[in-house]
Structures are given as structure tokens and as C-alpha cells.
PDB file of C-alpha atoms in Angstrom:
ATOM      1  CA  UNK Z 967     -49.836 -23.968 -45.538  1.00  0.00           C
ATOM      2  CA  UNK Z 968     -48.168 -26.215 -42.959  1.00  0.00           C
ATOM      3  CA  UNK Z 969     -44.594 -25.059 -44.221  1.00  0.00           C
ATOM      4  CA  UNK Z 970     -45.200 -21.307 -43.998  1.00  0.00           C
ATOM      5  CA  UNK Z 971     -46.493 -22.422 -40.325  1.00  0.00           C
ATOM      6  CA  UNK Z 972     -43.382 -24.377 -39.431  1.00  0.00           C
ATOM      7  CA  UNK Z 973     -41.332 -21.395 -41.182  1.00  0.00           C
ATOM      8  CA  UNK Z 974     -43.278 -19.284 -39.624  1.00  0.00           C
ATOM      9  CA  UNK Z 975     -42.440 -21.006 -36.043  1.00  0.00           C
ATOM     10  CA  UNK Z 976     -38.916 -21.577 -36.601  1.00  0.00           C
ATOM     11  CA  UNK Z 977     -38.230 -17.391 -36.880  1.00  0.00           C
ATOM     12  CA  UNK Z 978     -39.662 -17.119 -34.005  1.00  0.00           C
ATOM     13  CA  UNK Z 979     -37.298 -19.526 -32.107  1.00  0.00           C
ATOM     14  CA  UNK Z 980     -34.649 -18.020 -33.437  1.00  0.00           C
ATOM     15  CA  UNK Z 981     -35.424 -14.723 -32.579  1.00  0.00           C
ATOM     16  CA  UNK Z 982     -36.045 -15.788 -29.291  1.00  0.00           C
ATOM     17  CA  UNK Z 983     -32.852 -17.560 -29.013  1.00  0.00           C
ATOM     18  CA  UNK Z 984     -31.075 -14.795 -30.480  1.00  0.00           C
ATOM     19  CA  UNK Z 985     -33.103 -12.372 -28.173  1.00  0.00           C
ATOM     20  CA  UNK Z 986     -32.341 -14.580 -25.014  1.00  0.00           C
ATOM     21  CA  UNK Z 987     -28.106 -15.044 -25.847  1.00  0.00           C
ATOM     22  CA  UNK Z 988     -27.737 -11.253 -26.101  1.00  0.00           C
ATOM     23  CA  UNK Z 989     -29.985 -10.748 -23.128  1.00  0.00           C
ATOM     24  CA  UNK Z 990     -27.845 -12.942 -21.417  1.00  0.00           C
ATOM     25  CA  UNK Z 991     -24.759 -11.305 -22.391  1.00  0.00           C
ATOM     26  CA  UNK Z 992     -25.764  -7.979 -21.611  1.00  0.00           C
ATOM     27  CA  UNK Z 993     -26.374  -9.329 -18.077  1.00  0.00           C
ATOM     28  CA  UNK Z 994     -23.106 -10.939 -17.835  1.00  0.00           C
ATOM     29  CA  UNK Z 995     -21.609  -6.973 -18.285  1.00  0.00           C
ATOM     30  CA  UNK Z 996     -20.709  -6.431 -14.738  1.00  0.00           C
ATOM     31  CA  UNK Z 997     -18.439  -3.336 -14.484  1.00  0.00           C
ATOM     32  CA  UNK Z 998     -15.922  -2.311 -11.858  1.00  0.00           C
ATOM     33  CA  UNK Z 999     -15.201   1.548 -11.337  1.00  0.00           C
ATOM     34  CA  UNK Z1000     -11.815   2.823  -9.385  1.00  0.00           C
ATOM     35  CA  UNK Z1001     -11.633   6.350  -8.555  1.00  0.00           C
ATOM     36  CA  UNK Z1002     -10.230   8.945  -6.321  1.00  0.00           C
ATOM     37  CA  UNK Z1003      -7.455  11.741  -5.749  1.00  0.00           C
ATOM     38  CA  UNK Z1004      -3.671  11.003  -4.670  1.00  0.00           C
ATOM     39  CA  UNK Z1005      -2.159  13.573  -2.425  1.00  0.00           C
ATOM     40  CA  UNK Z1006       0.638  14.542   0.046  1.00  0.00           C
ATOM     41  CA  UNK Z1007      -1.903  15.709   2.643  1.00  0.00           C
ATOM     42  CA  UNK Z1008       1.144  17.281   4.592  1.00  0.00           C
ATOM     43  CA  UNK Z1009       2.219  19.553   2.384  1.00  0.00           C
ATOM     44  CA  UNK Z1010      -1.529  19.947   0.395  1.00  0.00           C
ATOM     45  CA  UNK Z1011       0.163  18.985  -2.671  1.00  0.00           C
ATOM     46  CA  UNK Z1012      -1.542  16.521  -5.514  1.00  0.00           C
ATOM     47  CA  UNK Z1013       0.876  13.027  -5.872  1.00  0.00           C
ATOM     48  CA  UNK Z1014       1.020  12.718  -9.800  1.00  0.00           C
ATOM     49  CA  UNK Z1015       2.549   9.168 -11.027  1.00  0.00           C
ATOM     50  CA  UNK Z1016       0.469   6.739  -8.232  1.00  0.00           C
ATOM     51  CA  UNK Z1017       0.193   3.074  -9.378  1.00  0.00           C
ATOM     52  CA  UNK Z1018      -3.603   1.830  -9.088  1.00  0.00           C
ATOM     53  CA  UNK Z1019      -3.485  -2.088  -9.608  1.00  0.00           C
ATOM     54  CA  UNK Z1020      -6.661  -4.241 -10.256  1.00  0.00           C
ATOM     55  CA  UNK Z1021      -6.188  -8.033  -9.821  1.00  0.00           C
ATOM     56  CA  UNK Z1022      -8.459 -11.111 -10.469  1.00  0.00           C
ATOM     57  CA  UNK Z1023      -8.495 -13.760  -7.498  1.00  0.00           C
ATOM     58  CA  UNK Z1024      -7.816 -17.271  -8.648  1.00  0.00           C
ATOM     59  CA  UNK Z1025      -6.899 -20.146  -6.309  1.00  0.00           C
ATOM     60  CA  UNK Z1026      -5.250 -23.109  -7.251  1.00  0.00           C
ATOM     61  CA  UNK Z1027      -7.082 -26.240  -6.003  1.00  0.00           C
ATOM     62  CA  UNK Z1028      -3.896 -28.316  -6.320  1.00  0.00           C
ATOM     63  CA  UNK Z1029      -1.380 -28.945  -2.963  1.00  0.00           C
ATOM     64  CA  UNK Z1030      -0.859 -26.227  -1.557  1.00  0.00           C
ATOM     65  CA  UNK Z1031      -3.944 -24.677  -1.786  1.00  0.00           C
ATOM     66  CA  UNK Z1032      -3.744 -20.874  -1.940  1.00  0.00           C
ATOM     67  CA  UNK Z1033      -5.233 -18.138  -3.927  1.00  0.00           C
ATOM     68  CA  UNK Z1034      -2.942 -15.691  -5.817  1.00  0.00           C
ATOM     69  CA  UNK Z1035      -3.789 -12.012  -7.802  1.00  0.00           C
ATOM     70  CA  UNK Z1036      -3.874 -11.504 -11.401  1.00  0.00           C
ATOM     71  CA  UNK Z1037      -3.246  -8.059 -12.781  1.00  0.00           C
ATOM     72  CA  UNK Z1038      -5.864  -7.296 -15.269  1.00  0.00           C
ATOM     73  CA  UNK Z1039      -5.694  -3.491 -15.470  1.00  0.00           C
ATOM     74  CA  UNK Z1040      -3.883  -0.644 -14.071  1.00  0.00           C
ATOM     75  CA  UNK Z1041      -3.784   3.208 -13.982  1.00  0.00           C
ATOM     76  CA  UNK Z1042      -1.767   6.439 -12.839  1.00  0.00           C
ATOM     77  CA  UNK Z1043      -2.569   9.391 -10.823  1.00  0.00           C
ATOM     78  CA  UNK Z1044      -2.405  12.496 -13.052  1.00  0.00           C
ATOM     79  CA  UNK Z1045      -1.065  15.893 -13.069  1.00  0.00           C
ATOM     80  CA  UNK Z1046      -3.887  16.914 -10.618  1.00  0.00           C
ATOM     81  CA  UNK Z1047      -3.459  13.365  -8.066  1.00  0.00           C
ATOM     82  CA  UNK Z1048      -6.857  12.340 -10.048  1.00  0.00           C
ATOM     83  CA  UNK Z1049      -6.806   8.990 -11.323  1.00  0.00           C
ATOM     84  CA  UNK Z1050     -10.104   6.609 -12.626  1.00  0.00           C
ATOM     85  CA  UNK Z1051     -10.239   2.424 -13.769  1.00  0.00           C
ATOM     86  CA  UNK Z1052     -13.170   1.323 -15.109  1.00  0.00           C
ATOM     87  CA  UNK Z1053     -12.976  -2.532 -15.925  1.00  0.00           C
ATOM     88  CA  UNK Z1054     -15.574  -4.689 -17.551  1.00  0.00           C
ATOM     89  CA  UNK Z1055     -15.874  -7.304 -14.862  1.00  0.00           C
ATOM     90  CA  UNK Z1056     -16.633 -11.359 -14.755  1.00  0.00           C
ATOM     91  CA  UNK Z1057     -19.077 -11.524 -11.747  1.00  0.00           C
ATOM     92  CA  UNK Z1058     -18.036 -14.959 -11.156  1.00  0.00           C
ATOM     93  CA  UNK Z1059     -14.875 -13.546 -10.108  1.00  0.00           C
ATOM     94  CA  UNK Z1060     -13.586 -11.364  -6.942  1.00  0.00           C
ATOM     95  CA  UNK Z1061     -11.084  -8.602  -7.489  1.00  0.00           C
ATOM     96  CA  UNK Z1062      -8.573  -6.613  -5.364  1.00  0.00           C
ATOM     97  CA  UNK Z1063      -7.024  -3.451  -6.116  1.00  0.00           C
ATOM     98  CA  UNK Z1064      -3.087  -1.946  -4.736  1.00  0.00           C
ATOM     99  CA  UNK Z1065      -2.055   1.306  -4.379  1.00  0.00           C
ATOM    100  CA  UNK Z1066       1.354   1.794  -4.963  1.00  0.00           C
ATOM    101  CA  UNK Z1067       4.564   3.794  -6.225  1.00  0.00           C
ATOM    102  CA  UNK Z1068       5.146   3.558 -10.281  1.00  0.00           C
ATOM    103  CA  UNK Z1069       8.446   1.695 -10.755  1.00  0.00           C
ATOM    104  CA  UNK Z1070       8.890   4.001 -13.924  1.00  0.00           C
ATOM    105  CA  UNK Z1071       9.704   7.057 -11.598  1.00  0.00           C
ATOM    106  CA  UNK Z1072      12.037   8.085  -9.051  1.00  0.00           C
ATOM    107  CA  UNK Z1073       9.246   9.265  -6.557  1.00  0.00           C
ATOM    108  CA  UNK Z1074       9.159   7.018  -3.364  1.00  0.00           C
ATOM    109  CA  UNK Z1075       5.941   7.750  -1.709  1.00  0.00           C
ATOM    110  CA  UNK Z1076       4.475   6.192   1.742  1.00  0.00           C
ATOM    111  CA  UNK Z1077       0.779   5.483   0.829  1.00  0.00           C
ATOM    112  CA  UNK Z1078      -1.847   5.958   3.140  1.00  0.00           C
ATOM    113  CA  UNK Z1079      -5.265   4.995   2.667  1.00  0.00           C
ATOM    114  CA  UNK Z1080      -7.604   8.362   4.056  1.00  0.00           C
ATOM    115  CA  UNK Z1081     -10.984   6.803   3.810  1.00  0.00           C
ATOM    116  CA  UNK Z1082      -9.755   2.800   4.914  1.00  0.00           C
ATOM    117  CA  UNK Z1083     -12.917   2.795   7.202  1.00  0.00           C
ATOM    118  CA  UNK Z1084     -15.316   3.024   4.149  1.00  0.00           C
ATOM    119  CA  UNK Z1085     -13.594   0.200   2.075  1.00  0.00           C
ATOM    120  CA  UNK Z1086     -12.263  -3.966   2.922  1.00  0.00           C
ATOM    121  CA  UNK Z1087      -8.610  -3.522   3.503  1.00  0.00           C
ATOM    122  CA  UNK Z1088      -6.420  -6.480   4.444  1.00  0.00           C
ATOM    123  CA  UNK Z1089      -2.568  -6.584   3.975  1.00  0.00           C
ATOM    124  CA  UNK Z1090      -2.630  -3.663   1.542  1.00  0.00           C
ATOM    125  CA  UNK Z1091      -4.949  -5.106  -0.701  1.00  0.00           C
ATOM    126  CA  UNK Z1092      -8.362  -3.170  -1.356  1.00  0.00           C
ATOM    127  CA  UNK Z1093     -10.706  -6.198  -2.235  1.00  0.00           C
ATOM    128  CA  UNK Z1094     -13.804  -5.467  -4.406  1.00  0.00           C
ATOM    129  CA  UNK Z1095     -17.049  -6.784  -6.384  1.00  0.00           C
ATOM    130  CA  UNK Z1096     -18.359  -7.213  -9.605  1.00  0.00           C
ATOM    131  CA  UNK Z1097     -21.082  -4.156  -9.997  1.00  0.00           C
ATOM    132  CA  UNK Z1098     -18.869  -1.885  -7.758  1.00  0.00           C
ATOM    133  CA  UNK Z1099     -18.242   2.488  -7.861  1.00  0.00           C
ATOM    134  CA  UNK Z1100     -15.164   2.959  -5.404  1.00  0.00           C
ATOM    135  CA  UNK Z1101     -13.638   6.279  -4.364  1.00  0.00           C
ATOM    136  CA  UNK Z1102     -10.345   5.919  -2.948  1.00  0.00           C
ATOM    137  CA  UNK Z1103      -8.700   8.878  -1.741  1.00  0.00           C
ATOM    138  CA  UNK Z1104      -4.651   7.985  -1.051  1.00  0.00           C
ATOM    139  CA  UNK Z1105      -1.916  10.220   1.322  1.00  0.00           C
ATOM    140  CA  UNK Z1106       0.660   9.480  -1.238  1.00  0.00           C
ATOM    141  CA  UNK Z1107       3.546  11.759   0.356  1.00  0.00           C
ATOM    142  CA  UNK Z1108       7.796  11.859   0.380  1.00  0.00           C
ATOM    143  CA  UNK Z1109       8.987  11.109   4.017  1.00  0.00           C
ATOM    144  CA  UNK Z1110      11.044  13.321   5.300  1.00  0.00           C
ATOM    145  CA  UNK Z1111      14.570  13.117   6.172  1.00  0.00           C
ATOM    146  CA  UNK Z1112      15.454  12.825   9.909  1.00  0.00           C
ATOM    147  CA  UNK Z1113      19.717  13.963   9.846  1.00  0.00           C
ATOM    148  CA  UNK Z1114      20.491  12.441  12.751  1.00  0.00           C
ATOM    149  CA  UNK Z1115      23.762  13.664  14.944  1.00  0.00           C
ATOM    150  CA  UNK Z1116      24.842  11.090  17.604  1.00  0.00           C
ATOM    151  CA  UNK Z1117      27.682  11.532  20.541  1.00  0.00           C
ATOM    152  CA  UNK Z1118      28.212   7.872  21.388  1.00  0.00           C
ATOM    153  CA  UNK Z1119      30.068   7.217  24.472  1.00  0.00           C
ATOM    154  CA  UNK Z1120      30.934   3.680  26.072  1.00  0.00           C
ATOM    155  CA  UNK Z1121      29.434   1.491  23.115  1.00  0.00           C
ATOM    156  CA  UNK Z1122      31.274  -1.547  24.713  1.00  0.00           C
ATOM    157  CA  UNK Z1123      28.972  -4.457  23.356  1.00  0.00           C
ATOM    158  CA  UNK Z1124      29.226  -2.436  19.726  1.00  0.00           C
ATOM    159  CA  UNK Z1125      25.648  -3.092  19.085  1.00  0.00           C
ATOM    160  CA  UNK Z1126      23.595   0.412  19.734  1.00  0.00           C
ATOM    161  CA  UNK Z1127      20.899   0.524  17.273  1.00  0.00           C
ATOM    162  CA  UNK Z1128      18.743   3.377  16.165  1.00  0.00           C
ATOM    163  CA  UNK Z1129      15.274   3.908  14.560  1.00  0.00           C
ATOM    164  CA  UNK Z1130      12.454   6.175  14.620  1.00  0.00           C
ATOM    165  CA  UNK Z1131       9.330   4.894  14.880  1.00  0.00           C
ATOM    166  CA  UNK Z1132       5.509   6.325  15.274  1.00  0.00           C
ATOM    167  CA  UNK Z1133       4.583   4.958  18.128  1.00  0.00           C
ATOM    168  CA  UNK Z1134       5.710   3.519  21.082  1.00  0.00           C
ATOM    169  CA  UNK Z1135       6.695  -0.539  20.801  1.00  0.00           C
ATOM    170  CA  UNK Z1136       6.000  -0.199  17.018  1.00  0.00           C
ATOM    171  CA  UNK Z1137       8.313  -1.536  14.338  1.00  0.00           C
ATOM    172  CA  UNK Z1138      11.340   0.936  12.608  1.00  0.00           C
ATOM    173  CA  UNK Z1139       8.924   3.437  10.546  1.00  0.00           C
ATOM    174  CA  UNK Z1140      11.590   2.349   7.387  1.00  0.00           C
ATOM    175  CA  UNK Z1141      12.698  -0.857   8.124  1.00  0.00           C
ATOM    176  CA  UNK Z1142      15.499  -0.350   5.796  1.00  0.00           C
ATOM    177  CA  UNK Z1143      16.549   2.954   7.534  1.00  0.00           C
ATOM    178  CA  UNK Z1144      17.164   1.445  10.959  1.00  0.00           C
ATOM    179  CA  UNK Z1145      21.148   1.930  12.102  1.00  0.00           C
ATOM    180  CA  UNK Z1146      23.596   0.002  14.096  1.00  0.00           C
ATOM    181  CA  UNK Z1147      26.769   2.035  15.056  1.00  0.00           C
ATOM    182  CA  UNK Z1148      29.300  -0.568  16.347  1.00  0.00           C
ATOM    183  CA  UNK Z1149      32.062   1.800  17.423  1.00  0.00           C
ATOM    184  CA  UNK Z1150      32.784   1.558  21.281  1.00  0.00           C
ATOM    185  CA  UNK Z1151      33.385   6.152  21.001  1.00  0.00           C
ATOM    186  CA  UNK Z1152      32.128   7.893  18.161  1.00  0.00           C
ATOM    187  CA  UNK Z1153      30.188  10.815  16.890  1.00  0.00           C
ATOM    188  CA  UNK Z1154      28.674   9.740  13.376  1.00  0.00           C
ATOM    189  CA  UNK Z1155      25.711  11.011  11.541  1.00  0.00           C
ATOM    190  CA  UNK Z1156      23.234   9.349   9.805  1.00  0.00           C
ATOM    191  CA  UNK Z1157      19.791   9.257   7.742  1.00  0.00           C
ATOM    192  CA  UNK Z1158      16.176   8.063   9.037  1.00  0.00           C
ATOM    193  CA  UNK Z1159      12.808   8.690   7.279  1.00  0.00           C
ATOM    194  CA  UNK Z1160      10.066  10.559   9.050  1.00  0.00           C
ATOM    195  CA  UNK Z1161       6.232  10.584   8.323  1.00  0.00           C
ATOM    196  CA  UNK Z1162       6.130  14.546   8.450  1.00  0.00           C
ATOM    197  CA  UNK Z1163       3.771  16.721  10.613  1.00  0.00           C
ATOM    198  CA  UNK Z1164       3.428  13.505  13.382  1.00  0.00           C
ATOM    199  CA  UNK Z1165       4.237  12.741  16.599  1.00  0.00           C
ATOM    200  CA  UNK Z1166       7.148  10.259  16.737  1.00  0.00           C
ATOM    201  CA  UNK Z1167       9.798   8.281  18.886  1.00  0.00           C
ATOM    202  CA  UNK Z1168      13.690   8.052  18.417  1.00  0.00           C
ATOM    203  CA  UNK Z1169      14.936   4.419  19.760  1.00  0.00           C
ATOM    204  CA  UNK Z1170      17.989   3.567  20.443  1.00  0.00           C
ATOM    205  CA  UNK Z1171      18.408   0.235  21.683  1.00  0.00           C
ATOM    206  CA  UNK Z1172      21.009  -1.327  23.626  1.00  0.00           C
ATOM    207  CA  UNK Z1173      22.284  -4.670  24.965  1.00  0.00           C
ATOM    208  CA  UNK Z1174      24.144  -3.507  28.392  1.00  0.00           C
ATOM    209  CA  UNK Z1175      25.996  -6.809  28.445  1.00  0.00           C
ATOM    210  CA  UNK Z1176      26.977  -9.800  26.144  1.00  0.00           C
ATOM    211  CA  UNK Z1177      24.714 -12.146  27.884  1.00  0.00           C
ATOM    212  CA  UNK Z1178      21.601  -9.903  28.176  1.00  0.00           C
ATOM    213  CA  UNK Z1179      18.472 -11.545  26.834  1.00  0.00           C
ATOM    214  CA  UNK Z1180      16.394  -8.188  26.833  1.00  0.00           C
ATOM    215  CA  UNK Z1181      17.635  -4.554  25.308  1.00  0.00           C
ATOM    216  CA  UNK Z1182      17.739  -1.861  26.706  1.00  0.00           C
ATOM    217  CA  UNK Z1183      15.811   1.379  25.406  1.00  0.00           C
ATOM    218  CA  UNK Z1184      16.079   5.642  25.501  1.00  0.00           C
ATOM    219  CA  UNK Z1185      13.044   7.065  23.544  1.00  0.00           C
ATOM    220  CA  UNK Z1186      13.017  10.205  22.759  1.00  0.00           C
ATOM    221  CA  UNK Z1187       9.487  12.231  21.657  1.00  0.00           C
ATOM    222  CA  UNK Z1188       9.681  14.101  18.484  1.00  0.00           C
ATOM    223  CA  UNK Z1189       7.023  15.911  16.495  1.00  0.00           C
ATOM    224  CA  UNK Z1190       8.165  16.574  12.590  1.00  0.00           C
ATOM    225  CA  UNK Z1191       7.686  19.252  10.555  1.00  0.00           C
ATOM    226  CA  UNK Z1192       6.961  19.308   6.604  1.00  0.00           C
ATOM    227  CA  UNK Z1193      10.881  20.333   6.149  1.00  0.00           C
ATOM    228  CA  UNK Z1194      12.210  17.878   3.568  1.00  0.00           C
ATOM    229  CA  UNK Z1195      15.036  17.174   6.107  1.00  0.00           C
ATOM    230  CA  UNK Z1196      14.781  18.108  10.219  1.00  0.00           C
ATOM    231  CA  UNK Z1197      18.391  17.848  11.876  1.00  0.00           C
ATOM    232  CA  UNK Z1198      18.632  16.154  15.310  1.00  0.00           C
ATOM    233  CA  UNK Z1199      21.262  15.518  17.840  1.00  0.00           C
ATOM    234  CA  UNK Z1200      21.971  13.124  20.841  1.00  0.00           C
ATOM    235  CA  UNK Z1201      24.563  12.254  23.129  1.00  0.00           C
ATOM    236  CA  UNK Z1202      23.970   8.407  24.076  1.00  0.00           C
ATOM    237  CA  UNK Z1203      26.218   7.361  27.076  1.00  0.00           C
ATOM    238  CA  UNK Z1204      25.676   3.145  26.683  1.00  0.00           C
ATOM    239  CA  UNK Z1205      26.768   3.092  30.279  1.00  0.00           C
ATOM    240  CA  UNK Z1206      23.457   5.174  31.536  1.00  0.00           C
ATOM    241  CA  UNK Z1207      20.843   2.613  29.593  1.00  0.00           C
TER     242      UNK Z1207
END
């Protein structure tokens, strides 16, 4: 009698500690959902081929302390701009997420986020919890092409440099696009990029003598169209800055 009591006992342990392991897994399911829509809002056209990143957050406790992303999952925009991640999450762990271009294409998008109010955004990095349903709607669009026509007169310093930026005191809108025509007389064309449909500002910038700690500026207001490129011309006299 007292063994089919003790056998009796022990199944139910087990059961329990089978019933309280699996319970405890199922609770340690914490899921992580990444959706939304990738278009060129300028020319209301979907962005196929947009890179959607998820990273784990780990630090390293050694000198120098820092924390660092690892990629754990990642997705692509379809036909359509759709895209969706879902990622069975550890909810001891905090995640980010990056928008970007696919390095398997030749498309070069700028990537906006549209709904960056709604969502913790700091240097491009979208940072989410376990137990998290995102929607993330991108402005994935080409720039355009600004073909830019320049009379330079009296460029006796040979530094005039050019940019366009979108807004006044703001960095080069391409870093890589901004120009420096060192001829003293010259009329020269060249390429800048261009957020289309927006307000913008052609720089050039000027030094108006060797020793000059300050430049010199002419701005001039532009508002782009959705042409792939938009022709402009200038005559810059480096004597008038």
C-alpha cells in the first residue's frame, strides 16, 4: 500500500515539474513583430528591395565599456514596398532595428522614417522590446540629380566650394557630392543630389583671401521637382562674395 502511495506521489511531481518547465517555457516566448510599407512618397511609387535589420544589444563589460548590435534577422521590402519580421525574442534582451539600402542591388535610396514621432529613434537605429507589434512606414526614394552649370570668374584663392543643402546652415545634403572647383576662370559643370519636391539652398562658399578665418557664402533658394535630373546655372564672380 505504501509503495503505490509513494508511486502514486512521485507522478504527480513529475507531472508537476513537467507541467511547470513547459509553463515556463511558453512564458519565456516573447515575440517581436516588424512591419510596414517602403515608398518613394515623391513620386507615389512602392521602394521594392529595402533592407530591414534586427539586432540584439550586448555590451561588453570589459575596458572600454560599450554596447554593440548583433544581427539576428533581416528582411526585404517586396514588389508592393510591403515588408514583415517576426522574431522569437529573449526578453532579457533589448533589440534595435535599421532601415537601409540592400547591398545586393544597385538602388541607392535616402530613407526617411514617416511615422519617427510614434517610435524611439536615435542615430538611425529604431530600438525595440521583447512583446512588441511595430509599423514602420519608410520614404525610401532616388535623389534627384541637380546638373549644375557654373560661370566662375576671379577664383583667385582656388578654393570655391559648392553644395546643396536643405536648409539653411545645414550640412552638404550628400556629403560625398559636395564640389571644389580650383580654377581661378572657368565654366565647368557638375553633379549634386537633391531630395525632390523640397525647398532647398545652393552654397557656394568662398575664402576671399588666404588669411581669412571665416568663408564667405551666396545661397541661392531652390525648390525641386520629381524630374530625375533638374539643370541649373550660375555665374559666381569670387570678387562680389
Amino acid at each position: 500500500m505504501e509503495i503505490k502511495k509513494t508511486y502514486h506521489f512521485f507522478s504527480i511531481f513529475l507531472f508537476l515539474l513537467y507541467f511547470s518547465c513547459t509553463h515556463k517555457d511558453v512564458q519565456e516566448n516573447h515575440t517581436i513583430v516588424i512591419s510596414g510599407t517602403s515608398q518613394d512618397i515623391f513620386r507615389n511609387v512602392a521602394s521594392p528591395d529595402v533592407t530591414v535589420n534586427l539586432f540584439e544589444i550586448h555590451s561588453q563589460n570589459t575596458y572600454p565599456n560599450h554596447t554593440y548590435g548583433v544581427k539576428v534577422d533581416s528582411t526585404t521590402s517586396d514588389i508592393n514596398g510591403k515588408f514583415k519580421l517576426e522574431y522569437q525574442a529573449n526578453n532579457d534582451i533589448n533589440y534595435f532595428v535599421t532601415i537601409e539600402n540592400n547591398p545586393n542591388n544597385n538602388k541607392h535610396y535616402k530613407i526617411e522614417i514617416l511615422n519617427n514621432n510614434e517610435l524611439e529613434i536615435y542615430q538611425n537605429r529604431i530600438y525595440v522590446e521583447p512583446d512588441t507589434d511595430i509599423n514602420i512606414n519608410v520614404n525610401a526614394y532616388i535623389p534627384s540629380i541637380l546638373k549644375v552649370n557654373v560661370s566662375v570668374l576671379n577664383n583667385f584663392n582656388h578654393n570655391l566650394t559648392s553644395f546643396a543643402s536643405l536648409a539653411p546652415g545645414s550640412l552638404p545634403f550628400d556629403p560625398d557630392r559636395k564640389v571644389t572647383i580650383r580654377s581661378e576662370n572657368i565654366d565647368t559643370l557638375y553633379y549634386l543630389t537633391a531630395r525632390p519636391d523640397s525647398d532647398m539652398i545652393m552654397y557656394f562658399k568662398y575664402f576671399a583671401n588666404t588669411n581669412a578665418c571665416t568663408a564667405c557664402y551666396k545661397m541661392f533658394d531652390l525648390h525641386t521637382n520629381t524630374n530625375d535630373t533638374i539643370p541649373l546655372s550660375y555665374t559666381i564672380d569670387c570678387n562680389t562674395f
